[in-house]
Coordinates of C-alpha atoms and ligand atoms in Angstrom, one line a residue:
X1 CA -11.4 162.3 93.6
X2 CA -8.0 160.9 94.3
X3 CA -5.7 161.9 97.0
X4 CA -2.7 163.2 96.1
X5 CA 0.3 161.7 97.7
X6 CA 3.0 164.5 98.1
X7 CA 0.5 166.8 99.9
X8 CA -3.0 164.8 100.7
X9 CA -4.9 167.0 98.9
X10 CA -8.1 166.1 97.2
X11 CA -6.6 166.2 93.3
X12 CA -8.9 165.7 90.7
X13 CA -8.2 163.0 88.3
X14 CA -11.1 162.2 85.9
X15 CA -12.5 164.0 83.0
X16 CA -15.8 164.3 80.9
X17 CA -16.3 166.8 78.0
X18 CA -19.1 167.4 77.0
X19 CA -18.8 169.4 73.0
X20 CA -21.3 171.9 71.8
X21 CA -21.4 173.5 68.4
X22 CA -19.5 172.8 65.2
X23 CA -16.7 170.4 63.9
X24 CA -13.6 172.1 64.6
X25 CA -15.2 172.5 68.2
X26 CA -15.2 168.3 68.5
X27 CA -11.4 168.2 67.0
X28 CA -10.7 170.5 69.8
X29 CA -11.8 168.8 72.3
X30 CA -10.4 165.5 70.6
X31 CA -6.9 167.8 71.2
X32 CA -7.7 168.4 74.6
X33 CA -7.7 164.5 75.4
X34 CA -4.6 164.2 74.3
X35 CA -3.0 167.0 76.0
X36 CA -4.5 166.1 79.3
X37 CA -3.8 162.3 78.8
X38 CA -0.3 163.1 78.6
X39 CA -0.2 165.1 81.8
X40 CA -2.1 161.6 83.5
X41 CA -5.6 162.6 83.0
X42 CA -8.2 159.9 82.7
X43 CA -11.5 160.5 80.9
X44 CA -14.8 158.8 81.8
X45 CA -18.0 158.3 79.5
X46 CA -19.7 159.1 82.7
X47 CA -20.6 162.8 83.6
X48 CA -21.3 161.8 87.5
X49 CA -17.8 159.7 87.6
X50 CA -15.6 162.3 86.4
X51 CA -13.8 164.9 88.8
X52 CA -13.4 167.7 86.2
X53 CA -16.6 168.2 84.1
X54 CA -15.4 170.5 80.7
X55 CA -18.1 172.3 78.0
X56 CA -16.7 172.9 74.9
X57 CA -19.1 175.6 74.0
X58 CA -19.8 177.6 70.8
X59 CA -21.2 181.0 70.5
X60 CA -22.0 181.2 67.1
X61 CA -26.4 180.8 67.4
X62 CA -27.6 179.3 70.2
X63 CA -28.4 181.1 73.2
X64 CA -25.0 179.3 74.5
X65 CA -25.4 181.8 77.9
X66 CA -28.6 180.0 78.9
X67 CA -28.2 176.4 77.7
X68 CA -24.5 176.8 79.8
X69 CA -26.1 178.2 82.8
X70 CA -28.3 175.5 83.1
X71 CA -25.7 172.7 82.7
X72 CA -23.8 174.5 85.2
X73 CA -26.3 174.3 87.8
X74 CA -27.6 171.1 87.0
X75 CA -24.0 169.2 87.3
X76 CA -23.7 170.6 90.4
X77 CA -27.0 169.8 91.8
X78 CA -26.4 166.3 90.4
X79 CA -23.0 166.0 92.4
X80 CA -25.0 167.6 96.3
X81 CA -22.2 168.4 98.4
X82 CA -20.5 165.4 99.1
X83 CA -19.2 164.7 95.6
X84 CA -17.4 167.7 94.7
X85 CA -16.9 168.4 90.9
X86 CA -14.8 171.2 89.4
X87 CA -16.1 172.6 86.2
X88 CA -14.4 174.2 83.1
X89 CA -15.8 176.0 80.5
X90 CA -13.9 175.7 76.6
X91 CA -14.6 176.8 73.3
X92 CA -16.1 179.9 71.9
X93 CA -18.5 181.4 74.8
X94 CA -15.7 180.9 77.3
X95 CA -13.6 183.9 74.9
X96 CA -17.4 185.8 74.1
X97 CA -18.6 185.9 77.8
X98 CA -15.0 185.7 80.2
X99 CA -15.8 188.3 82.3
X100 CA -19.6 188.0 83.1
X101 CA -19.2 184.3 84.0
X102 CA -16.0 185.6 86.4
X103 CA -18.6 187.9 87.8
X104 CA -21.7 185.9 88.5
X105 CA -20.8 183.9 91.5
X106 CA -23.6 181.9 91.4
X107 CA -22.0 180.5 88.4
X108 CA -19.4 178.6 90.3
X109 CA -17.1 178.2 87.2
X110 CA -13.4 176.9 87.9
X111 CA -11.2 177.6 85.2
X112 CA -11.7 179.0 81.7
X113 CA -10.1 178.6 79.1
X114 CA -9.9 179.8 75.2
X115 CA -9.6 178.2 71.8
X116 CA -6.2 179.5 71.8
X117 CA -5.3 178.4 75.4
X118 CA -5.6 174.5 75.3
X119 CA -2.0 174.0 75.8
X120 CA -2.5 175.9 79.5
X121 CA -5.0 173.4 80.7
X122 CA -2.6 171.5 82.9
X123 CA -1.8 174.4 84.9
X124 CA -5.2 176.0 84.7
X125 CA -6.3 173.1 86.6
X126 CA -3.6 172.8 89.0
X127 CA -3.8 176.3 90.2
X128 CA -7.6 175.9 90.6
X129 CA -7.5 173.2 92.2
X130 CA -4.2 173.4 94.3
X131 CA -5.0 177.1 95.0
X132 CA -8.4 176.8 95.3
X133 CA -9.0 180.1 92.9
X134 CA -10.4 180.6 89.7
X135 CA -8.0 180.2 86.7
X136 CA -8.2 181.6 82.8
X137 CA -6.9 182.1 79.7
X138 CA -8.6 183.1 77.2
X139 CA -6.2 185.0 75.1
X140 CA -6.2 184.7 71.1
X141 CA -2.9 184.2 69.2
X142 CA -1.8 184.8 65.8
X143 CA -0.2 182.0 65.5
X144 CA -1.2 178.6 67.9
X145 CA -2.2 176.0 65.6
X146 CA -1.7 172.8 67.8
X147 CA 0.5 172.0 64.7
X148 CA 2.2 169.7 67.7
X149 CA -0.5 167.8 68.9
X150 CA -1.6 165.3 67.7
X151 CA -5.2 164.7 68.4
X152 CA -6.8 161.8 70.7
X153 CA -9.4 160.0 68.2
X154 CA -11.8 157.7 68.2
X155 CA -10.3 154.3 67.6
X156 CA -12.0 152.6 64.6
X157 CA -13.0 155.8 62.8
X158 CA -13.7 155.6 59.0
X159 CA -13.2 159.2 58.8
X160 CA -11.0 161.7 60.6
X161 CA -11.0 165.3 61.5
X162 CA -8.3 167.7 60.7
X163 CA -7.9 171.6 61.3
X164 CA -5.5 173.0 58.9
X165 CA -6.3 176.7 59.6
X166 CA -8.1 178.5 62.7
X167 CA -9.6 181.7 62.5
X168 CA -11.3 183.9 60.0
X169 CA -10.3 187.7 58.9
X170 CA -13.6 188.3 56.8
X171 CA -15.9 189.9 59.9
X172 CA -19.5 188.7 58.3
X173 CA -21.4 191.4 60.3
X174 CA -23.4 188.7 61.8
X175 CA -20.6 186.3 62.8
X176 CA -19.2 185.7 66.1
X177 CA -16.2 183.8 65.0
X178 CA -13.3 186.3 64.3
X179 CA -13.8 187.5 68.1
X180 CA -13.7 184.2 69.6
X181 CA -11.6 182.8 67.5
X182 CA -9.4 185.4 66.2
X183 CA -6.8 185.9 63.1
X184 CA -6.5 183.0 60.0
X185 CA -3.4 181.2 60.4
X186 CA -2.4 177.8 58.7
X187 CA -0.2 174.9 59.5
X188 CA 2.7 174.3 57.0
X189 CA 1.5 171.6 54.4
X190 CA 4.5 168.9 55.4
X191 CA 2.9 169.3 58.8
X192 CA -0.5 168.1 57.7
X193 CA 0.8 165.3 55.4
X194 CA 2.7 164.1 58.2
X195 CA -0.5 164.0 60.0
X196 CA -2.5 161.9 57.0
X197 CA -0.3 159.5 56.8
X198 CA -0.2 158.8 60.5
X199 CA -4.1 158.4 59.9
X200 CA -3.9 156.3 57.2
X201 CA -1.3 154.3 58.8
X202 CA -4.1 153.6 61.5
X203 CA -6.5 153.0 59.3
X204 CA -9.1 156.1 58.6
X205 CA -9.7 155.8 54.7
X206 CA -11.0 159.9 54.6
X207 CA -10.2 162.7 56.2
X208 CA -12.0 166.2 56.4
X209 CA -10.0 168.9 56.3
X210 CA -11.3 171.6 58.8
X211 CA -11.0 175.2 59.1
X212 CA -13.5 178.3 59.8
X213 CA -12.3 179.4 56.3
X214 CA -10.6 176.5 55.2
X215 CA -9.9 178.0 51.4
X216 CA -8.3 180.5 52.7
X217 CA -5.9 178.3 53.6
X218 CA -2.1 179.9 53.1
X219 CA 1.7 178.7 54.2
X220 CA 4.1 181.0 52.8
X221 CA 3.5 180.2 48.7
X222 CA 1.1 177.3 49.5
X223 CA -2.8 177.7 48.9
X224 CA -5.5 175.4 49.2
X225 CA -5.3 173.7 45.9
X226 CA -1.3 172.7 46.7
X227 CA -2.3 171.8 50.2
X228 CA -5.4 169.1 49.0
X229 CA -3.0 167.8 45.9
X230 CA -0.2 166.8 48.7
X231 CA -3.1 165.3 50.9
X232 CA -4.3 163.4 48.3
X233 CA -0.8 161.6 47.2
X234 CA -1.4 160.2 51.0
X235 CA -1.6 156.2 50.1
X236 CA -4.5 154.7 51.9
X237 CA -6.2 157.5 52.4
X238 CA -9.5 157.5 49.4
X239 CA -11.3 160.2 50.1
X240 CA -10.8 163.8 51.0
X241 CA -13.8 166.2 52.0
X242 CA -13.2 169.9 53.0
X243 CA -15.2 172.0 55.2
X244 CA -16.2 175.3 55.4
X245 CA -15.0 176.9 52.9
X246 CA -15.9 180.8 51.6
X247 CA -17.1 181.4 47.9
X248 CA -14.0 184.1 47.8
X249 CA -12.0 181.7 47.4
X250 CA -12.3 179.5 44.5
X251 CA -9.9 179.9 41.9
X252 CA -9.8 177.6 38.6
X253 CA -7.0 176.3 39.7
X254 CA -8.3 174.6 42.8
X255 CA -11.5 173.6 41.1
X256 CA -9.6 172.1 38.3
X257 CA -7.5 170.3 40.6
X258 CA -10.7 169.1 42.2
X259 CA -12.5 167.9 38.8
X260 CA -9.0 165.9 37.9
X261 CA -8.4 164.2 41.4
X262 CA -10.2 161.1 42.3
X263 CA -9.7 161.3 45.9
X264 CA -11.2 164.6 45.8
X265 CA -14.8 163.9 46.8
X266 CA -17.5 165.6 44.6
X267 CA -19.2 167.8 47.0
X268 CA -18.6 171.7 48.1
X269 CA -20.2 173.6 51.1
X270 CA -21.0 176.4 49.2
X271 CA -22.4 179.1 52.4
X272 CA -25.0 181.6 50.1
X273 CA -26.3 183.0 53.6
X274 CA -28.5 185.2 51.4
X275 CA -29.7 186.0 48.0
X276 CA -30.6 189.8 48.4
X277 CA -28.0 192.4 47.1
X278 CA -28.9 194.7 49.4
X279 CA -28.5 192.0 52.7
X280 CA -25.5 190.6 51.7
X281 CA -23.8 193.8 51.2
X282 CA -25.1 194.8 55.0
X283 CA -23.8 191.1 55.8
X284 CA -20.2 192.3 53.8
X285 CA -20.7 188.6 52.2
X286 CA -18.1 190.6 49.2
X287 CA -20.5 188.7 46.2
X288 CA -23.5 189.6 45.2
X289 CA -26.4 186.8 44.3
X290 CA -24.9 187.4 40.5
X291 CA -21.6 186.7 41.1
X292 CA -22.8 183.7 43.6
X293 CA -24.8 182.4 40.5
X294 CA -21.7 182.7 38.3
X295 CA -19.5 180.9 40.4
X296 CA -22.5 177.8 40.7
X297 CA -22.4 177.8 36.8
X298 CA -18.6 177.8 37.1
X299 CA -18.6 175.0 39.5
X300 CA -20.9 173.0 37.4
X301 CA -19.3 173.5 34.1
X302 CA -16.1 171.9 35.5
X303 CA -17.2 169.5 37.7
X304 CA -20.7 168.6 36.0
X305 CA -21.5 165.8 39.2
X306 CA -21.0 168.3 41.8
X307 CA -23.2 168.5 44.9
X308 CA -23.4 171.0 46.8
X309 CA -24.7 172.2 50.0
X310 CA -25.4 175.7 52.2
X311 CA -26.1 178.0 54.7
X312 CA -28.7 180.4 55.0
X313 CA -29.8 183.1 57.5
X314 CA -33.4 184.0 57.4
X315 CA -34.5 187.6 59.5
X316 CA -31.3 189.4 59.0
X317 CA -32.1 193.7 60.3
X318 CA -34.4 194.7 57.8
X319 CA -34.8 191.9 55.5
X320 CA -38.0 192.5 54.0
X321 CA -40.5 189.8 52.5
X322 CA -39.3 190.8 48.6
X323 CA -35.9 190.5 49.9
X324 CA -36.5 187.3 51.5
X325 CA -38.0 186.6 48.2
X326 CA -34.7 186.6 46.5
X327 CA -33.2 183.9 48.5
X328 CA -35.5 181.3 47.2
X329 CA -35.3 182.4 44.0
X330 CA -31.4 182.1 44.4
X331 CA -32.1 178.5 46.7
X332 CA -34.7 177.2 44.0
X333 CA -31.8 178.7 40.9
X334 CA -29.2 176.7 42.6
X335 CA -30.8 173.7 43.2
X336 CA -28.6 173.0 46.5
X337 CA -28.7 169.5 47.4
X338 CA -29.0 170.3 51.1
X339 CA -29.1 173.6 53.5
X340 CA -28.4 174.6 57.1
X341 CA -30.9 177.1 57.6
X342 CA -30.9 179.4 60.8
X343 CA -33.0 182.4 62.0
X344 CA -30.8 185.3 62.7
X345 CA -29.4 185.5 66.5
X346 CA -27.9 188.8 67.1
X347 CA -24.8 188.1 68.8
X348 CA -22.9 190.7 71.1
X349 CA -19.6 192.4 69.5
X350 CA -20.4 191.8 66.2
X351 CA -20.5 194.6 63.2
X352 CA -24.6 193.9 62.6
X353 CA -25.2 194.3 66.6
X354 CA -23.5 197.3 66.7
X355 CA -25.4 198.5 63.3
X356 CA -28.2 196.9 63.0
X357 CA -31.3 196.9 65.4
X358 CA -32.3 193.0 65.3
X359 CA -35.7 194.2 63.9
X360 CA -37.1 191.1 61.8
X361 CA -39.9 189.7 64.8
X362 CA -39.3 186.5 65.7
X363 CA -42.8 185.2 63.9
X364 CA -41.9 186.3 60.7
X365 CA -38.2 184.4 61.3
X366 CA -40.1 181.4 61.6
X367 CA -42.5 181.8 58.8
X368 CA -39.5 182.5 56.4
X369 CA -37.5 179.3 58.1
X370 CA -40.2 177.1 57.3
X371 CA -41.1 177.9 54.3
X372 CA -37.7 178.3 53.4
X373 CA -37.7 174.4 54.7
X374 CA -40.4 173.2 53.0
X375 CA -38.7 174.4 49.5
X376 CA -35.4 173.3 50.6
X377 CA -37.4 169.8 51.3
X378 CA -38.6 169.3 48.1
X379 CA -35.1 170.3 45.9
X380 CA -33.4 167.9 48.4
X381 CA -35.9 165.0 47.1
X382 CA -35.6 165.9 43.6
X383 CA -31.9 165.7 43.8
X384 CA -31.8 162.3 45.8
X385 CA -34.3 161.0 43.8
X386 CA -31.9 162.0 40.2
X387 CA -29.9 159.1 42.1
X388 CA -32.4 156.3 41.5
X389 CA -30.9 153.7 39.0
X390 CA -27.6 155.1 39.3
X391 CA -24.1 152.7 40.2
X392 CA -22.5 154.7 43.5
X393 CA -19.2 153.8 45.1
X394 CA -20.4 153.9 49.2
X395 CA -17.9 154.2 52.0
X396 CA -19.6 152.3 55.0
X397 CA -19.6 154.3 58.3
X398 CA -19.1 152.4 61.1
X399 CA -22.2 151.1 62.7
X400 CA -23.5 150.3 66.2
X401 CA -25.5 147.3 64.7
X402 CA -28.0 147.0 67.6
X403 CA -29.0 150.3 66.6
X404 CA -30.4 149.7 62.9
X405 CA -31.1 145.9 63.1
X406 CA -30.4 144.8 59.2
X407 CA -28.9 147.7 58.0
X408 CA -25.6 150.0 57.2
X409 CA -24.8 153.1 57.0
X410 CA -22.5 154.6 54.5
X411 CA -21.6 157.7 52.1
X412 CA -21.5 158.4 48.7
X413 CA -18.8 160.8 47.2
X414 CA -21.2 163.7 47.0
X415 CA -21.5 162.6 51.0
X416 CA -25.2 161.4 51.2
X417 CA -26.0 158.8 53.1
X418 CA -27.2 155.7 51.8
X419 CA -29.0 153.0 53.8
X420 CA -28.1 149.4 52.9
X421 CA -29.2 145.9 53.8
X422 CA -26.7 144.2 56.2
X423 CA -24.2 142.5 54.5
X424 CA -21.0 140.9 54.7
X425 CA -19.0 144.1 55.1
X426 CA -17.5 146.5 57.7
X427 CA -17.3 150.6 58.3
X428 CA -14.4 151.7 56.0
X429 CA -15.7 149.4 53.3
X430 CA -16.0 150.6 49.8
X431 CA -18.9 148.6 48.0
X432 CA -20.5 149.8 44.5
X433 CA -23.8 150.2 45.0
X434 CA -26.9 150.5 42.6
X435 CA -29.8 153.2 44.2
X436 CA -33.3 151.8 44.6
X437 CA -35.0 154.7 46.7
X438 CA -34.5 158.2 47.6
X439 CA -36.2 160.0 50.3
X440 CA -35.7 164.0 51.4
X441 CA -33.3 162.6 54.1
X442 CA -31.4 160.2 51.8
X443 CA -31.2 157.3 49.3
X444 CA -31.9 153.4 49.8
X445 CA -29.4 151.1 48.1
X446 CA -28.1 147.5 47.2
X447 CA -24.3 146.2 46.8
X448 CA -23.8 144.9 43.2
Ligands
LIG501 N1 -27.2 184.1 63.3 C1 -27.7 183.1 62.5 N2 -26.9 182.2 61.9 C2 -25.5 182.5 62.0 N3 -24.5 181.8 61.4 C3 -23.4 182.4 61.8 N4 -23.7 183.5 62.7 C4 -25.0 183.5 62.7 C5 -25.9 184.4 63.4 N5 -25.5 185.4 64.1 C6 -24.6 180.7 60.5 C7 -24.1 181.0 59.1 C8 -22.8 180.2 59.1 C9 -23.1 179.0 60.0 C10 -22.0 178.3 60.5 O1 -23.9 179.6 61.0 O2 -25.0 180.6 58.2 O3 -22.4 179.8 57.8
LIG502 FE1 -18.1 183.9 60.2 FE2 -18.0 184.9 57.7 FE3 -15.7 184.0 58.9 FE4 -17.6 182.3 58.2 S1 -16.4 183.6 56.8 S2 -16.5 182.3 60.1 S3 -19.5 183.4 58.5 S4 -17.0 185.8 59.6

């Protein structure tokens, strides 16, 4: 730690973050460099270096309690009692579990703060430090967007991150995220175009536009479809992916857009969760595996090059081995060209924990997950495989070339990754490519 000159005080100075969980959970933490380099924060690659030691965490599966715990106590046992470190806690446990990890003073947590409450940090820190107490925030808003900052990236990206809505109003019975995150709410489109533009001016040739419920994306008139159409007059910017989006909301208009516009890339995060009528109505998914089908066929009739990707929850309360049944007949119908898969995790506060007795034992979760797996394994080849021969246009990733002696990494439109003899070209590259190979994890290719 530094001393601080005014009052010689101890004032800490250095920062690590360490990010749990999902996307939008690294762009916040890629917001919370820049507001704490602006108020003269430094950050450090080096956990043991840093004076301030932040988890972003995420609630949404994980037993995030434990794994935290156990960071917790092993920073500080790192640091002994000579080098004194404070710690924060950000993200989605810090809303879930405020007041237990007040409470357990064995914890030893400095300040907390919320999804919502980024902007605070400066003073969250101060008055923990300067007043030696414990600081949070971890109120929701309706409306914080961080629509004014602008976030601290990786220099030399290819492709950058970039939350147009926060929040999600559909309560899934088994999801977290409304609670820790709270109410949708969108930033105005000339907001975001100002945004790509900066991006392209610095060089990222795609950007992912992120939200919990991204589709649901609204500004006064605006939807989604107007929002990705203004993205994509962005010049320099090639490719635009979304991410995650909710089969509620895709109109014709917005996959018409999508079948029309280059830039658009060919690939949709389609979450089925499950293919039972009866779960997905105890999930309050609002389709049933008909109407999921339908929308597949719809997808596929406009844009016929599609790929498409899930999530699916295996063990939800009561989920029989029929039912389970259903959703790989509804994985195998859809052919998906790649899954998440996770075992139900009750999590506290939600609808299902307050409903539904988490009754599905753990052995059968895993039987269904694996199996579920191996299934998943083999449509995943067959669709990677429906690639030999073909021409693809690949963005190259950025590579640490030590890492993969001979070889680059790169992405096709419907985002697989392609592995490529080293050649003459950098990350942010667009090279045609004809595929030689597919495996279950991804396709083998050579620049023509
Ligand atoms: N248990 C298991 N999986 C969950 N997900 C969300 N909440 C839970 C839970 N309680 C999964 C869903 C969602 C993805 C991001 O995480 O499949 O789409
Ligand atoms: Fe959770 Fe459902 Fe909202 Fe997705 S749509 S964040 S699963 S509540």
């Amino acid at each position: 730690m530094q001393p601080n000159s005014s009052n010689n005080k101890w004032f800490p100075k250095t920062v690590y973050i360490a990010t749990y969980g999902c996307q939008m959970n690294e762009y916040d933490s890629e917001l919370v460099r820049s507001i704490l380099k602006k108020d003269n924060y430094e950050f450090v690659t080096d956990e043991l270096a840093a004076d301030i030691v932040m988890l972003n965490t995420c609630a949404i599966r994980e037993h995030a309690h434990r794994k935290v715990y156990g960071r917790v106590h092993s920073i500080r046992h790192a640091r002994g009692k000579d080098n004194p470190v404070m710690i924060g806690l950000l993200g989605c446990m810090a809303t879930n579990l405020r007041q237990d990890l007040l409470e357990d003073r064995s914890l030893k947590i400095d300040f907390i703060a919320g999804p919502d409450s980024y902007k605070r940090l400066p003073q969250l820190i101060r008055e923990a430090s300067d007043e030696g107490r414990k600081s949070y925030d971890v109120t929701l808003s309706e409306f914080e967007t961080y629509s004014d900052v602008y976030p601290s990236r990786t220099q030399g990206g290819v492709n950058a991150w970039l939350a147009v809505m926060r929040g999600c109003n559909n309560f899934c019975t088994f999801c977290v995220v409304p609670y820790t995150r709270g109410r949708e709410r969108s930033r105005s489109p000339e907001n975001v175009v100002d945004e790509v533009r900066r991006l392209a001016a610095e060089g990222f040739k795609q950007v992912t536009l992120l939200g919990q419920n991204v589709n649901s994306y609204r500004f006064e008139d605006h939807d989604f479809a107007y929002l990705m159409d203004e993205v994509s007059k962005v010049e320099g910017i090639e490719r635009i992916r979304f991410t995650s989006p909710h089969p509620k909301d895709f109109p014709d208009r917005f996959l018409d857009l999508m079948a029309a516009n280059p830039k658009i890339c060919k690939h949709i995060h389609l979450p089925l969760q499950a293919g039972n009528n009866r779960i997905l109505t105890m999930m309050d998914r609002t389709y049933t595996n008909e109407e999921f089908l339908d929308l597949v066929d719809k997808i596929r009739a406009k844009i016929p090059d599609i790929a498409l990707s899930t999530d699916i929850i295996v063990g939800f309360p009561t989920e029989t081995d029929g039912e389970f049944e259903d959703t790989l007949q509804v994985a195998a119908k859809v052919g998906f060209d790649s899954a998440f898969m996770f075992k139900y995790s009750e999590r506290q506060g939600t609808i299902a924990s307050k409903k539904y007795p988490d009754d599905v034992p753990e052995s059968i979760k895993t039987e269904r997950i694996m199996r579920l797996n191996e299934i998943q394994k083999e449509i995943t080849h067959l669709r990677n495989r429906a690639h030999i021969g073909q021409i693809q246009t690949v963005l190259l990733e950025p590579y640490p070339e030590a890492k993969n002696p001979g070889q680059m990494p790169g992405r096709t439109d419907g985002n697989k990754l392609v592995i490529l003899p080293l050649g003459p070209y950098k990350g942010g590259d667009f090279i045609k490519v004809r595929i030689t190979d597919a495996t279950p994890h991804g396709l083998k290719g050579h620049p023509v």
